[in-house]
Amino acid sequence: MIKPVDMTFDLAVRRDGVDTTLASWQQHFDPKPGVDFTATPYELDQPAAAHADVQPGDELIFRYTATNTTSATAWIPNGDGATA
């Protein structure tokens, strides 16, 4: 993080262009002190609605939206985890 940011995370299933939200949650992040831009670990077990009717072509969507910040690049995802 380079600026304080509130994040909204959504987990959804997309079928035929229609998203069904399984879970949604918010988290606030603050930048590390100084000029430390290393990844900030964030792990969460989030309860989600069951979606048993999975069909070929369905897509699992992980959406993240930054809000309440002064920079469009305040939060950049690190998909490499601890190996980055």
PDB file of C-alpha atoms in Angstrom:
ATOM      1  CA  MET A   1       0.000   0.000   0.000  1.00  0.00           C
ATOM      2  CA  ILE A   2       1.159   3.485  -0.723  1.00  0.00           C
ATOM      3  CA  LYS A   3      -1.885   5.236   0.813  1.00  0.00           C
ATOM      4  CA  PRO A   4      -4.509   4.227   3.389  1.00  0.00           C
ATOM      5  CA  VAL A   5      -7.273   2.352   1.600  1.00  0.00           C
ATOM      6  CA  ASP A   6     -10.557   0.600   2.319  1.00  0.00           C
ATOM      7  CA  MET A   7     -11.002  -2.533   0.220  1.00  0.00           C
ATOM      8  CA  THR A   8     -14.181  -4.370  -0.687  1.00  0.00           C
ATOM      9  CA  PHE A   9     -13.758  -7.998  -1.721  1.00  0.00           C
ATOM     10  CA  ASP A  10     -16.451  -9.997  -3.509  1.00  0.00           C
ATOM     11  CA  LEU A  11     -16.545 -13.698  -4.324  1.00  0.00           C
ATOM     12  CA  ALA A  12     -19.109 -14.566  -6.998  1.00  0.00           C
ATOM     13  CA  VAL A  13     -20.115 -17.150  -9.570  1.00  0.00           C
ATOM     14  CA  ARG A  14     -20.775 -15.862 -13.090  1.00  0.00           C
ATOM     15  CA  ARG A  15     -23.155 -17.753 -15.362  1.00  0.00           C
ATOM     16  CA  ASP A  16     -24.300 -16.416 -18.716  1.00  0.00           C
ATOM     17  CA  GLY A  17     -23.005 -12.952 -17.791  1.00  0.00           C
ATOM     18  CA  VAL A  18     -24.927 -12.802 -14.500  1.00  0.00           C
ATOM     19  CA  ASP A  19     -22.993 -12.666 -11.206  1.00  0.00           C
ATOM     20  CA  THR A  20     -24.309 -14.370  -8.067  1.00  0.00           C
ATOM     21  CA  THR A  21     -22.476 -13.048  -4.999  1.00  0.00           C
ATOM     22  CA  LEU A  22     -21.371 -15.763  -2.579  1.00  0.00           C
ATOM     23  CA  ALA A  23     -19.601 -13.488  -0.086  1.00  0.00           C
ATOM     24  CA  SER A  24     -18.622  -9.842   0.324  1.00  0.00           C
ATOM     25  CA  TRP A  25     -16.425  -8.226   2.972  1.00  0.00           C
ATOM     26  CA  GLN A  26     -14.403  -5.091   3.709  1.00  0.00           C
ATOM     27  CA  GLN A  27     -10.900  -4.544   5.092  1.00  0.00           C
ATOM     28  CA  HIS A  28      -8.918  -1.369   5.836  1.00  0.00           C
ATOM     29  CA  PHE A  29      -5.184  -1.277   5.069  1.00  0.00           C
ATOM     30  CA  ASP A  30      -2.566   1.294   6.083  1.00  0.00           C
ATOM     31  CA  PRO A  31       0.832   1.634   4.401  1.00  0.00           C
ATOM     32  CA  LYS A  32       3.902   0.401   6.237  1.00  0.00           C
ATOM     33  CA  PRO A  33       6.101   3.074   7.835  1.00  0.00           C
ATOM     34  CA  GLY A  34       8.899   4.620   5.830  1.00  0.00           C
ATOM     35  CA  VAL A  35       9.495   3.490   2.277  1.00  0.00           C
ATOM     36  CA  ASP A  36       8.560  -0.170   2.778  1.00  0.00           C
ATOM     37  CA  PHE A  37       6.505  -1.402  -0.166  1.00  0.00           C
ATOM     38  CA  THR A  38       6.812  -5.114   0.583  1.00  0.00           C
ATOM     39  CA  ALA A  39       3.642  -7.197   0.475  1.00  0.00           C
ATOM     40  CA  THR A  40       1.283  -7.054   3.440  1.00  0.00           C
ATOM     41  CA  PRO A  41       0.003 -10.545   4.276  1.00  0.00           C
ATOM     42  CA  TYR A  42      -3.773 -10.849   4.518  1.00  0.00           C
ATOM     43  CA  GLU A  43      -5.502 -14.155   5.052  1.00  0.00           C
ATOM     44  CA  LEU A  44      -9.141 -14.728   5.847  1.00  0.00           C
ATOM     45  CA  ASP A  45     -11.630 -17.564   6.140  1.00  0.00           C
ATOM     46  CA  GLN A  46     -14.854 -16.053   4.855  1.00  0.00           C
ATOM     47  CA  PRO A  47     -18.213 -17.820   5.156  1.00  0.00           C
ATOM     48  CA  ALA A  48     -19.912 -17.976   1.768  1.00  0.00           C
ATOM     49  CA  ALA A  49     -23.236 -19.072   0.390  1.00  0.00           C
ATOM     50  CA  ALA A  50     -23.280 -22.603  -1.022  1.00  0.00           C
ATOM     51  CA  HIS A  51     -23.474 -22.850  -4.791  1.00  0.00           C
ATOM     52  CA  ALA A  52     -24.091 -26.533  -5.548  1.00  0.00           C
ATOM     53  CA  ASP A  53     -25.535 -26.023  -9.032  1.00  0.00           C
ATOM     54  CA  VAL A  54     -22.168 -25.641 -10.769  1.00  0.00           C
ATOM     55  CA  GLN A  55     -22.313 -26.067 -14.541  1.00  0.00           C
ATOM     56  CA  PRO A  56     -19.669 -26.178 -17.287  1.00  0.00           C
ATOM     57  CA  GLY A  57     -18.802 -22.616 -18.282  1.00  0.00           C
ATOM     58  CA  ASP A  58     -19.457 -21.110 -14.838  1.00  0.00           C
ATOM     59  CA  GLU A  59     -16.707 -18.727 -13.722  1.00  0.00           C
ATOM     60  CA  LEU A  60     -15.484 -18.052 -10.183  1.00  0.00           C
ATOM     61  CA  ILE A  61     -14.976 -14.289  -9.781  1.00  0.00           C
ATOM     62  CA  PHE A  62     -12.761 -12.648  -7.147  1.00  0.00           C
ATOM     63  CA  ARG A  63     -13.398  -8.895  -7.348  1.00  0.00           C
ATOM     64  CA  TYR A  64     -11.589  -6.265  -5.307  1.00  0.00           C
ATOM     65  CA  THR A  65     -12.455  -2.580  -5.214  1.00  0.00           C
ATOM     66  CA  ALA A  66     -10.470   0.206  -3.532  1.00  0.00           C
ATOM     67  CA  THR A  67     -12.474   3.007  -1.922  1.00  0.00           C
ATOM     68  CA  ASN A  68     -11.855   5.935   0.399  1.00  0.00           C
ATOM     69  CA  THR A  69      -8.322   6.613  -0.818  1.00  0.00           C
ATOM     70  CA  THR A  70      -6.446   9.436  -2.528  1.00  0.00           C
ATOM     71  CA  SER A  71      -4.591   7.235  -5.039  1.00  0.00           C
ATOM     72  CA  ALA A  72      -5.935   4.897  -7.723  1.00  0.00           C
ATOM     73  CA  THR A  73      -2.916   2.650  -7.137  1.00  0.00           C
ATOM     74  CA  ALA A  74      -3.097   2.607  -3.322  1.00  0.00           C
ATOM     75  CA  TRP A  75      -3.571  -1.171  -3.273  1.00  0.00           C
ATOM     76  CA  ILE A  76      -1.920  -3.570  -5.715  1.00  0.00           C
ATOM     77  CA  PRO A  77      -2.627  -7.305  -5.322  1.00  0.00           C
ATOM     78  CA  ASN A  78       0.284  -9.699  -4.828  1.00  0.00           C
ATOM     79  CA  GLY A  79      -0.786 -13.106  -6.082  1.00  0.00           C
ATOM     80  CA  ASP A  80       2.635 -14.640  -5.419  1.00  0.00           C
ATOM     81  CA  GLY A  81       2.132 -14.769  -1.665  1.00  0.00           C
ATOM     82  CA  ALA A  82       5.134 -15.503   0.520  1.00  0.00           C
ATOM     83  CA  THR A  83       7.227 -16.650  -2.456  1.00  0.00           C
ATOM     84  CA  ALA A  84       7.376 -13.173  -4.005  1.00  0.00           C
TER      85      ALA A  84
END
